[in-house]
Coordinates of C-alpha atoms in Angstrom, one line a residue:
M1 CA 100.9 88.7 100.3
P2 CA 102.1 91.3 97.7
R3 CA 100.8 90.7 94.1
M4 CA 102.3 90.9 90.9
R5 CA 99.9 91.7 88.0
I6 CA 101.1 90.2 84.6
S7 CA 99.6 90.6 81.3
T8 CA 99.3 88.2 78.5
L9 CA 97.5 87.1 75.4
L10 CA 93.4 86.5 75.5
E11 CA 93.3 82.9 74.7
P12 CA 94.4 80.1 77.1
E13 CA 96.9 77.9 75.5
P14 CA 99.5 75.6 76.3
V15 CA 102.8 77.9 76.5
A16 CA 100.7 80.5 78.6
E17 CA 99.6 77.7 80.7
M18 CA 103.2 76.6 81.2
A19 CA 104.6 80.1 81.8
E20 CA 101.7 80.9 84.3
R21 CA 102.2 77.7 86.2
I22 CA 106.1 78.1 86.4
L23 CA 105.9 81.8 87.3
R24 CA 103.2 81.4 90.0
Q25 CA 105.5 78.8 91.8
A26 CA 108.6 81.0 91.1
Y27 CA 106.8 84.0 92.6
R28 CA 105.3 82.2 95.6
R29 CA 108.8 81.1 96.7
L30 CA 109.5 84.8 96.7
G31 CA 106.6 85.7 98.7
Y32 CA 104.4 87.2 95.9
D33 CA 101.1 86.1 94.6
L34 CA 100.6 86.1 90.6
Q35 CA 97.8 87.7 89.1
V36 CA 97.3 87.1 85.3
E37 CA 95.5 89.5 83.2
R38 CA 94.3 88.5 79.5
M39 CA 94.0 91.0 76.9
P40 CA 94.7 91.4 73.0
A41 CA 98.5 90.6 72.3
E42 CA 99.3 94.1 71.2
R43 CA 97.6 95.6 74.2
S44 CA 99.2 93.1 76.5
L45 CA 102.9 94.6 75.5
V46 CA 101.7 98.0 75.7
S47 CA 100.1 97.9 79.0
A48 CA 103.1 96.2 80.4
N49 CA 105.6 98.7 78.7
A50 CA 103.6 101.6 80.2
G51 CA 103.6 100.1 83.7
E52 CA 99.6 99.6 83.8
T53 CA 100.7 96.0 84.5
D54 CA 103.7 94.6 86.4
G55 CA 105.4 92.8 83.3
E56 CA 104.4 90.6 80.5
L57 CA 103.9 86.6 81.1
Y58 CA 106.1 85.6 78.2
R59 CA 107.6 86.8 75.0
R60 CA 110.6 85.8 72.9
A61 CA 114.3 87.6 73.4
G62 CA 114.5 91.0 71.9
I63 CA 111.1 92.5 72.6
E64 CA 112.8 94.9 74.9
Q65 CA 114.3 96.7 71.8
T66 CA 110.9 97.8 70.8
Y67 CA 109.5 98.1 74.3
P68 CA 112.3 99.7 76.4
H69 CA 110.5 99.7 79.9
L70 CA 110.5 95.8 79.8
H71 CA 113.3 93.7 81.1
R72 CA 113.9 90.0 80.2
V73 CA 114.2 87.4 83.0
P74 CA 116.8 85.3 81.5
V75 CA 115.6 81.9 82.2
A76 CA 113.6 80.1 79.3
L77 CA 110.1 79.2 80.4
A78 CA 109.2 77.4 77.3
S79 CA 109.9 76.7 73.6
Y80 CA 107.7 78.3 70.8
E81 CA 107.7 76.6 67.3
I82 CA 106.0 78.4 64.6
V83 CA 104.3 76.1 61.8
A84 CA 101.9 76.6 59.1
F85 CA 98.2 75.2 59.2
A86 CA 96.2 74.6 56.1
R87 CA 93.5 72.5 54.6
D88 CA 95.4 71.9 51.5
Q89 CA 98.0 69.5 52.6
R90 CA 99.9 69.9 49.1
L91 CA 100.6 73.7 49.7
P92 CA 104.5 73.8 49.4
V93 CA 105.5 75.7 52.6
Q94 CA 109.3 76.0 52.6
G95 CA 110.3 78.8 54.7
W96 CA 108.8 82.2 55.1
D97 CA 109.3 83.4 51.3
S98 CA 107.1 80.4 50.3
L99 CA 104.1 82.1 52.0
R100 CA 103.8 85.1 49.7
P101 CA 101.4 83.8 47.3
Y102 CA 98.7 83.1 50.2
R103 CA 96.7 85.0 52.4
L104 CA 97.8 84.5 55.9
G105 CA 96.0 84.3 59.1
F106 CA 97.5 84.7 62.7
V107 CA 97.1 86.4 65.9
K108 CA 97.6 90.1 66.1
G109 CA 100.4 91.2 68.2
I110 CA 102.7 88.3 67.8
K111 CA 105.7 90.2 66.7
V112 CA 107.7 87.4 65.0
L113 CA 104.7 86.8 62.7
E114 CA 104.0 90.4 62.1
E115 CA 107.8 90.9 61.2
M116 CA 108.3 88.0 59.0
T117 CA 105.0 88.5 57.0
A118 CA 105.5 92.2 56.4
G119 CA 104.4 93.0 52.7
M120 CA 102.4 89.8 52.5
Q121 CA 98.7 89.3 52.4
V122 CA 97.8 89.0 56.1
E123 CA 94.6 88.6 58.0
P124 CA 95.3 89.3 61.7
V125 CA 92.6 88.3 64.2
A126 CA 92.2 88.7 68.0
K127 CA 92.2 85.0 68.7
L128 CA 93.7 81.8 67.1
Q129 CA 90.1 80.3 67.0
Q130 CA 89.0 83.1 64.8
A131 CA 91.9 82.4 62.2
F132 CA 90.9 78.8 62.0
A133 CA 87.3 79.7 61.4
K134 CA 88.7 82.0 58.6
L135 CA 90.6 79.1 57.1
E136 CA 87.7 76.7 57.3
R137 CA 85.5 79.4 55.4
G138 CA 88.1 80.0 52.7
R139 CA 88.8 83.2 54.0
C140 CA 92.5 82.8 54.2
D141 CA 94.8 80.0 52.9
I142 CA 97.1 79.4 55.9
V143 CA 97.1 79.9 59.5
L144 CA 100.5 80.7 61.3
A145 CA 100.7 79.7 65.0
N146 CA 102.6 77.9 67.7
R147 CA 102.4 74.1 66.9
I148 CA 101.3 72.8 70.1
T149 CA 98.6 75.6 70.6
G150 CA 97.2 75.0 67.1
L151 CA 96.9 71.2 67.6
A152 CA 95.3 71.6 71.1
L153 CA 92.7 73.9 69.5
L154 CA 92.2 71.5 66.4
R155 CA 91.7 68.4 68.7
G156 CA 88.2 69.7 69.3
Q157 CA 87.6 70.1 65.3
P158 CA 88.4 66.4 64.3
K159 CA 86.5 67.1 61.2
S160 CA 87.9 70.5 60.1
G161 CA 90.7 68.9 57.8
I162 CA 93.2 71.5 58.8
A163 CA 96.8 70.0 59.7
V164 CA 100.4 71.2 59.9
V165 CA 102.0 71.6 56.4
G166 CA 105.7 71.9 55.7
A167 CA 108.6 72.0 58.3
P168 CA 108.7 74.6 61.1
L169 CA 109.1 78.2 60.2
T170 CA 111.1 79.0 63.3
A171 CA 111.6 78.0 66.9
F172 CA 112.7 80.0 69.9
P173 CA 112.6 80.2 73.8
V174 CA 110.2 82.5 75.3
F175 CA 110.8 84.5 78.6
H176 CA 109.2 86.5 81.4
Y177 CA 109.5 90.3 81.4
L178 CA 109.3 92.8 84.1
H179 CA 108.6 96.6 84.2
D180 CA 111.1 99.2 85.0
R181 CA 109.9 99.6 88.5
H182 CA 110.4 96.1 89.2
L183 CA 114.1 95.8 88.4
A184 CA 115.3 95.3 91.5
L185 CA 113.3 92.0 91.8
L186 CA 114.8 90.8 88.5
A187 CA 117.6 88.9 90.1
A188 CA 115.5 87.2 92.6
V189 CA 112.9 86.1 90.1
T190 CA 115.9 84.8 87.9
G191 CA 117.3 83.1 91.1
S192 CA 113.9 81.6 91.8
L193 CA 113.7 80.1 88.3
Q194 CA 117.2 78.8 88.3
E195 CA 116.4 76.9 91.4
M196 CA 113.1 75.6 89.8
E197 CA 115.5 74.2 86.9
R198 CA 118.0 72.7 89.5
D199 CA 115.0 71.1 91.3
H200 CA 113.5 69.8 88.0
S201 CA 110.1 71.5 89.0
L202 CA 110.2 73.9 85.9
A203 CA 110.6 70.8 83.7
R204 CA 107.8 68.9 85.5
I205 CA 105.2 71.5 84.9
Q206 CA 106.4 71.8 81.2
E207 CA 105.8 67.9 81.0
A208 CA 102.5 68.0 82.9
V209 CA 101.1 70.7 80.6
R210 CA 102.2 68.9 77.4
A211 CA 100.7 66.0 78.6
E212 CA 97.3 67.7 79.3
F213 CA 97.1 69.4 75.7
E214 CA 98.7 66.5 73.8
H215 CA 96.0 63.7 75.0

């Protein structure tokens, strides 16, 4: 069986798990095996764009403007909701500009966070767990992350005192990307995912992963 080597972020987390399970089934329906390779977020994109891997597991729409050798498969795999996490529940988080007075932790290579916090006091790290550790030690004031990912990590740290503050900063769907050399496969992968939407297997995978991480 031919194999697709797909890169993604280092840490296992709910959205990556959703994307991997969905794509594993989508590729299997086409006669392909899926091999996921984990690496730092920025390196994952660079490797996929350079053709060192066959594509990127999931990213938001528009990433192809910066990484032109990647092509978006136009079926959303999951939703990404960026929120602020803090120990001080009184912090007045109301939109991106309200973050300027604070030291911000997040995973390096998550482009929306790098773009929206440009010019602010940032403390990028390789893994979200490292950002939360900095927050606990007082080395940053706020951690920015996907809601379900952050909450899943914090479930194992009930005494941390860290919680979501304020309303979501943004929310967007995420998509699978293929390298140039697999452009001929894009329509087939799109069709396989659309079939999974129609037979509800895509939604069932999303619901199963949410249940695993939320309980």
